[in-house]
Tab-separated table of C-alpha atoms and ligand atoms in Angstrom:
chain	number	residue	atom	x	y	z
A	20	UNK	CA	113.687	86.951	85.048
A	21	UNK	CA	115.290	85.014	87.365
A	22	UNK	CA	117.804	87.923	87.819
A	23	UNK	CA	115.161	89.958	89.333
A	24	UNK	CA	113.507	87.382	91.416
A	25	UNK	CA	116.734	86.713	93.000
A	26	UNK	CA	117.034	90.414	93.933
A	27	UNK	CA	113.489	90.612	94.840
A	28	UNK	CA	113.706	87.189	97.272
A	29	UNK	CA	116.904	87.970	99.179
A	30	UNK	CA	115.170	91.726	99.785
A	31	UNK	CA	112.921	89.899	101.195
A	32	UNK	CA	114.882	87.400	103.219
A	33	UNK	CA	117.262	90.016	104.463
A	34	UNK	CA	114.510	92.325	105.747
A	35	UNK	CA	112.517	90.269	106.938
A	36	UNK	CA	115.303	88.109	108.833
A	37	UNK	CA	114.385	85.339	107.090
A	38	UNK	CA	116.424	81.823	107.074
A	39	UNK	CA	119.227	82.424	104.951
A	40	UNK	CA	118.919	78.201	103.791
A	41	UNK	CA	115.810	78.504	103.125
A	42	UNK	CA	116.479	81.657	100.558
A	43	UNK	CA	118.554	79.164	99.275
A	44	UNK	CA	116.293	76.305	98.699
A	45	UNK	CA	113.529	78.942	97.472
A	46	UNK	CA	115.733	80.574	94.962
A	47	UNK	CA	116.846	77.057	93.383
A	48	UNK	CA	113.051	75.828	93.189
A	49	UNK	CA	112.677	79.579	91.213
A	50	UNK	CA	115.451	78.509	88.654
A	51	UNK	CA	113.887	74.932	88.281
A	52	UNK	CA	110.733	76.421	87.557
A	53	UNK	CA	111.810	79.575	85.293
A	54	UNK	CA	113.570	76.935	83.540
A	55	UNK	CA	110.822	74.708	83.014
A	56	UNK	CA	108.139	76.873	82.617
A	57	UNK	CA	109.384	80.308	81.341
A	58	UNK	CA	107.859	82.135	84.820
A	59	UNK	CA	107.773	81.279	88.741
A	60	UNK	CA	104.502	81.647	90.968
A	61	UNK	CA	105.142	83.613	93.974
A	62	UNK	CA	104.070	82.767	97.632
A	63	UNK	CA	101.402	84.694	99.440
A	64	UNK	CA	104.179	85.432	101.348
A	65	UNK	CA	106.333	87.233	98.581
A	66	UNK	CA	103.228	88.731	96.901
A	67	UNK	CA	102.474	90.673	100.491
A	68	UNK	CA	105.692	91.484	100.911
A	69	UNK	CA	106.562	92.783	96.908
A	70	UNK	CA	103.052	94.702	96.959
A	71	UNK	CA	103.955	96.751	100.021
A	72	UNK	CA	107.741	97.119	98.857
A	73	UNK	CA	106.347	98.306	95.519
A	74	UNK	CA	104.115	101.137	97.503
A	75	UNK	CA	107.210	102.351	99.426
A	76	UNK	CA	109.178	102.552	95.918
A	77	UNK	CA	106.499	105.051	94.444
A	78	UNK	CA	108.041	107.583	93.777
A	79	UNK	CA	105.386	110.300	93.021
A	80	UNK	CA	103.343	109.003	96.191
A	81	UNK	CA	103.509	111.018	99.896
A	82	UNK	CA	101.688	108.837	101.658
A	83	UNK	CA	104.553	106.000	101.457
A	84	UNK	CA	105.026	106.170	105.448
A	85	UNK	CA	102.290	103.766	105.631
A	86	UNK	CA	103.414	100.939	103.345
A	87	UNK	CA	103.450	98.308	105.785
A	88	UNK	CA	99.773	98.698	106.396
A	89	UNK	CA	98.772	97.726	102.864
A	90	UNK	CA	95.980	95.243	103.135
A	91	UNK	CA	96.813	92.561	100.219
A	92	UNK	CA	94.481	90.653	98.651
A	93	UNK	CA	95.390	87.149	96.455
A	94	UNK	CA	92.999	87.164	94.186
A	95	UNK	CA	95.267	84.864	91.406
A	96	UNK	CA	92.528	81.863	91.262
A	97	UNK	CA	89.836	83.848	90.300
A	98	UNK	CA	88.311	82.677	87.255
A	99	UNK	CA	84.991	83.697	86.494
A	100	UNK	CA	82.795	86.701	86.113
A	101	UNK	CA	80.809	86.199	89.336
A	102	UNK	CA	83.406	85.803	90.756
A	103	UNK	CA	85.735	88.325	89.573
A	104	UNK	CA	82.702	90.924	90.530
A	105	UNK	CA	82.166	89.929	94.098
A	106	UNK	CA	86.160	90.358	94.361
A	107	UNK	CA	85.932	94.006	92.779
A	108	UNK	CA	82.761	94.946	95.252
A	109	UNK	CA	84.763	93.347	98.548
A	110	UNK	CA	87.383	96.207	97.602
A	111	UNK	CA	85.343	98.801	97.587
A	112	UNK	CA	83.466	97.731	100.582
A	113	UNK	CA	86.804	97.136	102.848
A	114	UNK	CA	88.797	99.812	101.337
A	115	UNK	CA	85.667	102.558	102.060
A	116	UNK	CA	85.081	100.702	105.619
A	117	UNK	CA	82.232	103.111	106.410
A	118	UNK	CA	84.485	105.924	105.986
A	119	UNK	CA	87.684	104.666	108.314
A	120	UNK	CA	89.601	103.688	104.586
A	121	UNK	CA	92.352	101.321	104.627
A	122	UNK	CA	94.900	100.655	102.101
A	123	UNK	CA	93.998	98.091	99.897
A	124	UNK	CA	95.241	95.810	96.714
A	125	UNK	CA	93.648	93.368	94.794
A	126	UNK	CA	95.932	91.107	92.687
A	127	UNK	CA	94.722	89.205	90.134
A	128	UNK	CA	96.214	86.505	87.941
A	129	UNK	CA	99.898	87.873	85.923
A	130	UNK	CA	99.343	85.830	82.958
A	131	UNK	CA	95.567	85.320	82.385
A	132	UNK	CA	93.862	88.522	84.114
A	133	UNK	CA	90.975	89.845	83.906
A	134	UNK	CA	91.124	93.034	82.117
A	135	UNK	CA	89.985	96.661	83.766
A	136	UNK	CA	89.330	99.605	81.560
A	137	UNK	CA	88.839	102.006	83.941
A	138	UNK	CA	91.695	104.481	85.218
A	139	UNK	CA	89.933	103.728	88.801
A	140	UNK	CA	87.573	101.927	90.167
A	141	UNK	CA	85.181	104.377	91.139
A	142	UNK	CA	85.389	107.836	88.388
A	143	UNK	CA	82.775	110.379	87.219
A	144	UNK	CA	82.120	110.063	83.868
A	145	UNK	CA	83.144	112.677	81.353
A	146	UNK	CA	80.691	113.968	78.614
A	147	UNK	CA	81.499	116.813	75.562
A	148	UNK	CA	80.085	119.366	78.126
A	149	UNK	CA	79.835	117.877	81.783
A	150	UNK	CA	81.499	116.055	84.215
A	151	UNK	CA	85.298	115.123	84.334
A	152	UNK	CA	86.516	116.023	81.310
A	153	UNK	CA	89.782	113.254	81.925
A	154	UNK	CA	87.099	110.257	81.727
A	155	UNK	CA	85.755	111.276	78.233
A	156	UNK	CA	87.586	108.149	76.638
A	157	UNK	CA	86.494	105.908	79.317
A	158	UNK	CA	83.016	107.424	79.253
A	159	UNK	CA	82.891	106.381	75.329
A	160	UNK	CA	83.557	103.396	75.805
A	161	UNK	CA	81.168	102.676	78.356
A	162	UNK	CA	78.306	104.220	76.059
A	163	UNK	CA	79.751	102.101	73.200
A	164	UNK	CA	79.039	99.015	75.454
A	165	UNK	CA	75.013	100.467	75.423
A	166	UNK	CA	76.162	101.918	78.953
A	167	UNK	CA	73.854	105.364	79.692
A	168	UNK	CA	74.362	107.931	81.878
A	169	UNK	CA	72.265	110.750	83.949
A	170	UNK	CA	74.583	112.931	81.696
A	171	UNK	CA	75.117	114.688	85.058
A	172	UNK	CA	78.307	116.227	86.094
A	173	UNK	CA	78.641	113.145	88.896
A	174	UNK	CA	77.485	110.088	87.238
A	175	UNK	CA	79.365	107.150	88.276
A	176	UNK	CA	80.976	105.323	85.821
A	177	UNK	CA	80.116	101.711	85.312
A	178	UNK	CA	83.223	98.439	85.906
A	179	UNK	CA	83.966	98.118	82.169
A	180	UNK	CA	85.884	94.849	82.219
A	181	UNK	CA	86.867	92.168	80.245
A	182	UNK	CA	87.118	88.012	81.489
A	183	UNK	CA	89.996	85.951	79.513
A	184	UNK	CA	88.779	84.815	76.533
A	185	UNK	CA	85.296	86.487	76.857
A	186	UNK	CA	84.187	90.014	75.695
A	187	UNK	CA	84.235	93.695	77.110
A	188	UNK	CA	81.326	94.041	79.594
A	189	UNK	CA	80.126	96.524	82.004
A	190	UNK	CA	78.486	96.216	85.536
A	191	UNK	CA	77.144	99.417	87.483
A	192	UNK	CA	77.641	98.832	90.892
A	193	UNK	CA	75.203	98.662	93.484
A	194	UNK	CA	74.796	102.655	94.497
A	195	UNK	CA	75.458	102.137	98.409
A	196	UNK	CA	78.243	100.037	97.588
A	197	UNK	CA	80.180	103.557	96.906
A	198	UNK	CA	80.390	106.269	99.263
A	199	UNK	CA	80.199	110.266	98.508
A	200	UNK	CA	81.217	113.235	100.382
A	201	UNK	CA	78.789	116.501	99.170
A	202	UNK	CA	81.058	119.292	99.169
A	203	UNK	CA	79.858	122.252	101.799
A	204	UNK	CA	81.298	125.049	103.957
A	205	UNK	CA	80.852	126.043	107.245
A	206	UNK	CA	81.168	129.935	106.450
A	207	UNK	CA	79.866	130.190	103.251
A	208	UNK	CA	75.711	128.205	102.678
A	209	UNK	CA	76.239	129.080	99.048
A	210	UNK	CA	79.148	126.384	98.122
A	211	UNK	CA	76.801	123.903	99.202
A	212	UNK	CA	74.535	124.722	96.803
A	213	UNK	CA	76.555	124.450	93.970
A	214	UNK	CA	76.227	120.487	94.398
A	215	UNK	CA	79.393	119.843	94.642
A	216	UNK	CA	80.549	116.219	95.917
A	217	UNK	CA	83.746	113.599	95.514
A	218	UNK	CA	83.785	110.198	96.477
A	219	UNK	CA	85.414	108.629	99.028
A	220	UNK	CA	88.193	106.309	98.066
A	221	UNK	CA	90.656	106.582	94.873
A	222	UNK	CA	91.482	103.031	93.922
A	223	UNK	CA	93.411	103.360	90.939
A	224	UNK	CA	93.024	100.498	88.510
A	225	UNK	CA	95.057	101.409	85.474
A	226	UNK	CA	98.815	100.976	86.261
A	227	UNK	CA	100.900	97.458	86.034
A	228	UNK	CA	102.062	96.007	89.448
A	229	UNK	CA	105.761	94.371	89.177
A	230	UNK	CA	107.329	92.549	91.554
A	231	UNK	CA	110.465	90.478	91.382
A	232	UNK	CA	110.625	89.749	87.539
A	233	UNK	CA	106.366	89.080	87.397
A	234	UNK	CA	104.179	91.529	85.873
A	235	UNK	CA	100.544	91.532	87.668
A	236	UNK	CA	98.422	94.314	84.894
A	237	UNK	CA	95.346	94.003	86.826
A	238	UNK	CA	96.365	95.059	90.763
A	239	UNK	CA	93.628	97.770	91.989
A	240	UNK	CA	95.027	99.839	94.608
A	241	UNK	CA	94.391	102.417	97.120
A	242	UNK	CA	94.849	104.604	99.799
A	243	UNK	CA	92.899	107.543	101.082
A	244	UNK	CA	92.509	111.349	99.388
A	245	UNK	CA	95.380	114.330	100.154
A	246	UNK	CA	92.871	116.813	100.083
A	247	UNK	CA	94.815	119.015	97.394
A	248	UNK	CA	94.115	115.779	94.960
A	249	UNK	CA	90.352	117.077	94.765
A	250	UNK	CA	90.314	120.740	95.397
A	251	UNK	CA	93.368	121.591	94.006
A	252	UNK	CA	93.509	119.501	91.209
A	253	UNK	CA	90.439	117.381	90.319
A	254	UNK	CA	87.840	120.687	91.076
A	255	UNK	CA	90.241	123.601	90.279
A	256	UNK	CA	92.436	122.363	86.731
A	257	UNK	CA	91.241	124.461	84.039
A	258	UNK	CA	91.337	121.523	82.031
A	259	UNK	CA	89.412	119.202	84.877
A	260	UNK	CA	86.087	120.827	86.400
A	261	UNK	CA	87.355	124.197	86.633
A	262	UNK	CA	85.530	125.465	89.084
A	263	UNK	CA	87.190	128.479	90.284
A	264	UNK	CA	85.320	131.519	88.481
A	265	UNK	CA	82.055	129.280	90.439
A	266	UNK	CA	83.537	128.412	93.291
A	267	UNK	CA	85.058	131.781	94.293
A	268	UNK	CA	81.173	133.445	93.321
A	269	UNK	CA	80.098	131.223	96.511
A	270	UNK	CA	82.647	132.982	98.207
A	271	UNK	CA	81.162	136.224	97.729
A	272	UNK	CA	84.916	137.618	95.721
A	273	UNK	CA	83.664	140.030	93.244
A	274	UNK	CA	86.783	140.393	91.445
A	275	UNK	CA	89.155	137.383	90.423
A	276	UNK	CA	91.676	140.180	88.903
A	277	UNK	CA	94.755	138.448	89.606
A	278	UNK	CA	96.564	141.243	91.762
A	279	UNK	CA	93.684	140.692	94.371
A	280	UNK	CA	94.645	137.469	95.579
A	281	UNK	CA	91.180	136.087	95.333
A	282	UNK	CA	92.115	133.238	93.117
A	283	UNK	CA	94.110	132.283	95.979
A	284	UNK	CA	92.020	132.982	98.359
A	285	UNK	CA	89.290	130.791	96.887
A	286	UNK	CA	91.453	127.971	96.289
A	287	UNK	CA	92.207	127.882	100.032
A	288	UNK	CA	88.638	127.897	101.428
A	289	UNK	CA	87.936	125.143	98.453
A	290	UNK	CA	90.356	123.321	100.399
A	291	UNK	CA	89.292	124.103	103.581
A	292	UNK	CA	85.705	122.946	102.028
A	293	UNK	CA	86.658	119.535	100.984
A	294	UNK	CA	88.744	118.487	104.034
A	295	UNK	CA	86.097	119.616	106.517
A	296	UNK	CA	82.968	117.970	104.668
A	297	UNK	CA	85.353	114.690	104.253
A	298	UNK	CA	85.421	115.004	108.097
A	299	UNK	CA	81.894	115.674	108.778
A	300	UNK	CA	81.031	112.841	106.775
A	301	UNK	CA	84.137	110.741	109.019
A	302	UNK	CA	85.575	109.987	105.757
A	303	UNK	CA	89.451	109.359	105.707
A	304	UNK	CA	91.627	112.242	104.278
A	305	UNK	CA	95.084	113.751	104.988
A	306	UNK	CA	95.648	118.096	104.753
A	307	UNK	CA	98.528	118.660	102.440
A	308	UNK	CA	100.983	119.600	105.289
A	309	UNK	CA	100.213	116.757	107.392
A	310	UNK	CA	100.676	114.530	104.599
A	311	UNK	CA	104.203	116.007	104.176
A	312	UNK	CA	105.378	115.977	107.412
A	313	UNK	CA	104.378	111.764	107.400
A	314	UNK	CA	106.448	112.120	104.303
A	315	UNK	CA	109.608	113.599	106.204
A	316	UNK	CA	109.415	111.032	108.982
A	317	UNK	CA	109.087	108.349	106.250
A	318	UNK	CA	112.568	109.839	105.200
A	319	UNK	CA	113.866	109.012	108.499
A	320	UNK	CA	112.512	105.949	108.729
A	321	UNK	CA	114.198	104.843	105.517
A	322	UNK	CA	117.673	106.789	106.207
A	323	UNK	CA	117.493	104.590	109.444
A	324	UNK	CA	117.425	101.101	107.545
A	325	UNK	CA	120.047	102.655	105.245
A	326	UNK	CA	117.682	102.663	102.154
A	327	UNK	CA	117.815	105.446	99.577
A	328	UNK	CA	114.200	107.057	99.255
A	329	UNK	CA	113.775	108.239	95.632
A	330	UNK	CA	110.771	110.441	94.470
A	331	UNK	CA	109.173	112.829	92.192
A	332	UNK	CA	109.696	115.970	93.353
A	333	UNK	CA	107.136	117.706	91.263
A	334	UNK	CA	104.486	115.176	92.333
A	335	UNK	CA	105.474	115.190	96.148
A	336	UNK	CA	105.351	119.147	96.677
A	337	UNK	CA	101.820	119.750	96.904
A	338	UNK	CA	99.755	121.954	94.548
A	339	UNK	CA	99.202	124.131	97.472
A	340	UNK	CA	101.860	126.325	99.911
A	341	UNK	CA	104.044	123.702	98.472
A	342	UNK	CA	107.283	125.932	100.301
A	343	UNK	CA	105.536	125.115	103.583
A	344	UNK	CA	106.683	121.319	103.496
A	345	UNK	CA	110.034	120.119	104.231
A	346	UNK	CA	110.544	118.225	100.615
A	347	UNK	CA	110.219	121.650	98.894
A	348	UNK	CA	113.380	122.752	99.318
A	349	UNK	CA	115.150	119.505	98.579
A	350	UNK	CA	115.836	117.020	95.144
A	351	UNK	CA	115.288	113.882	94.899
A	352	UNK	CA	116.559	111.132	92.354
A	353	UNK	CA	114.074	109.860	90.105
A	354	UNK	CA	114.959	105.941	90.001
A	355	UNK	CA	112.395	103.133	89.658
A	356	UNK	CA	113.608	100.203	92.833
A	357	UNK	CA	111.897	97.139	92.092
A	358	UNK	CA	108.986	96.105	93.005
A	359	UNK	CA	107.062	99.406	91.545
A	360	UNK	CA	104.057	99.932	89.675
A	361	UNK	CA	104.156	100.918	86.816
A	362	UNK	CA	101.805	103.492	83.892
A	363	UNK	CA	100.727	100.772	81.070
A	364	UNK	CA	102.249	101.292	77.632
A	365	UNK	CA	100.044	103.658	75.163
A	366	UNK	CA	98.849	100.847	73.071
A	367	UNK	CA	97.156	99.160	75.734
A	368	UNK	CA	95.671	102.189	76.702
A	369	UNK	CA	93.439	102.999	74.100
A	370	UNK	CA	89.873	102.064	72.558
A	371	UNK	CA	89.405	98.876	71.753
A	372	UNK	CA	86.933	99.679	69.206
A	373	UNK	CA	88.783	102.120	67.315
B	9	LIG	N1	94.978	111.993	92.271
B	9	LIG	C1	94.042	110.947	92.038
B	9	LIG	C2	92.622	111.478	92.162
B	9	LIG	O1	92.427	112.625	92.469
B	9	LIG	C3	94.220	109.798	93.018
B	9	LIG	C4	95.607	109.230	93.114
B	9	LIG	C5	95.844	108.362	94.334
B	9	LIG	N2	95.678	109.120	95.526
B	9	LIG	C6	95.777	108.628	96.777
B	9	LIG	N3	95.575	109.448	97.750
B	9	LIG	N4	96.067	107.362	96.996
B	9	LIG	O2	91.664	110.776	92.006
């Protein structure tokens, strides 16, 4: 451990031009209290700074240009229900911000968290045949908990949570605590009519946050939507809401034969669909070739500080016209830097009823 803190706090001295005596004095009051105590507490200071290095170090994300804006909240005292509720709702309310969303995190305490079950803060539930099909598990459990749902393709799932020491519980959240964009286009009155809507902010509340040595497993997060995350992906995966065959019929294609094009076709106005009602509504959200081109002067950026930037290639070429963006046509090394976040181990994952 304090291997990695050291790494982690002379990062952070050396970027941030920090006084190289007081790295000193900071890294020998780590040692006396890994030594004593088997873990260190970090400063407000370090936390900011790990939480926005371990944003710029995620590798499958495109958005990393704006890592520095991450809004960080210390949220390590909280102790209690109330107040662990009031923290989750303050998220949701600055992250949304009437639309204008702002990267946000929530950290809670690394050794006696509370516990979130859901993969994000805000989800539609999944049923056997409705809704998002990738919630079922999460949907389960809520209804195990005596939780019911509209059994609608959009219900919003409720906080399933647990306190320290206490049991599973669920809260639904107030309903204009959470803001939705329905789905329409400008050309075509008939997509509107298919209901379609998405909220506004992914805050994903399933992955562990580590920074310097500390593991933080409850650390909500967000940014704001690519638009290929819900139209290519969340409405168009056959094995999401697969939408297509529907979507396209608003479209007025008659024939989805694949040597038409229409498939393609009707992905593209889905897309067009979802970033212009996001708009309309003057909710936050980045076109896929905008996103990349951020991405390419976040490459510069980093080549200028001399830092390597690893990534995912298959997650940073977008689902759509991915050969239009610069970081198509080049590799990049798969390494996890530390501070990262990290997907939670299957074990933790699963049921805890069954
Ligand atoms: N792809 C996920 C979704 O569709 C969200 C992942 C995080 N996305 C983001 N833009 N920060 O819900």
């Amino acid at each position: 451990m304090y291997k990695e803190a050291k790494a982690f706090i002379e990062r952070m001295y050396i970027e941030c031009d920090l006084n190289k005596a007081e790295m000193e004095e900071r890294l020998t009051h780590i040692k006396r209290e890994i030594d004593a105590t088997g873990t260190y507490t970090h400063t407000q200071d370090e936390l900011t700074f790990g939480a926005k290095l371990a944003w710029r170090n995620s590798n499958r994300c495109i958005g990393r240009a704006h890592w520095r804006s991450l809004n960080v909240v210390d949220a390590r005292d909280i102790s209690s229900d109330t107040q662990f509720l009031s923290s989750i709702e303050s998220h949701i309310k600055e992250a949304t911000n009437d639309g204008n969303v702002k990267p946000y995190i929530t950290i809670y305490h690394p050794s006696h968290p509370p516990r979130i079950y859901n993969n994000q803060l805000i989800r539609y539930t999944g049923y056997e045949d409705c809704g998002d099909p990738m919630e079922k598990r999460v949907t389960q459990l809520a209804q195990h908990l005596g939780w019911q749902g509209k059994h609608s393709d959009f219900d919003i799932l409720p906080l399933i949570y647990q306190m320290p020491g206490d049991t599973i519980k669920y809260y639904n959240y107030p309903s204009d605590l959470i803001k939705e964009v329905p789905i329409a286009h400008p050309n075509y009155p008939k997509l509107a009519q298919l209901g379609l809507k998405w909220y506004a902010v992914p805050i994903i509340s399933n992955m562990d946050l580590q920074i310097g040595g500390i593991t933080y497993p409850t650390a909500p997060f967000n940014g704001w939507y690519m638009v290929t995350e819900i139209a290519v992906r969340n409405f168009t995966d056959s094995y999401r809401y697969n939408l297509l065959p529907l979507v396209a019929q608003a479209f007025n294609f008659n024939s989805l034969k694949n040597n038409t094009f229409n498939k393609d076709r009707a992905l593209v106005e889905l897309n067009y669909a979802v970033y212009h009602s996001f708009k309309a509504n003057k909710v936050s959200m980045v076109d896929h070739l905008t996103a990349a081109k951020q991405f390419e002067t976040f490459e510069r950026t980093e080549a200028k500080h001399n830092r390597e930037v690893t990534g995912k290639w298959s997650w940073l070429a977008p689902p759509l016209s991915p050969t239009l963006t610069s970081n198509y046509h080049h590799g990049y090394k798969h390494a996890m830097k530390d501070p990262n976040f990290y997907y939670k181990k299957k074990e933790s994952r699963g049921c805890p009823f069954h």
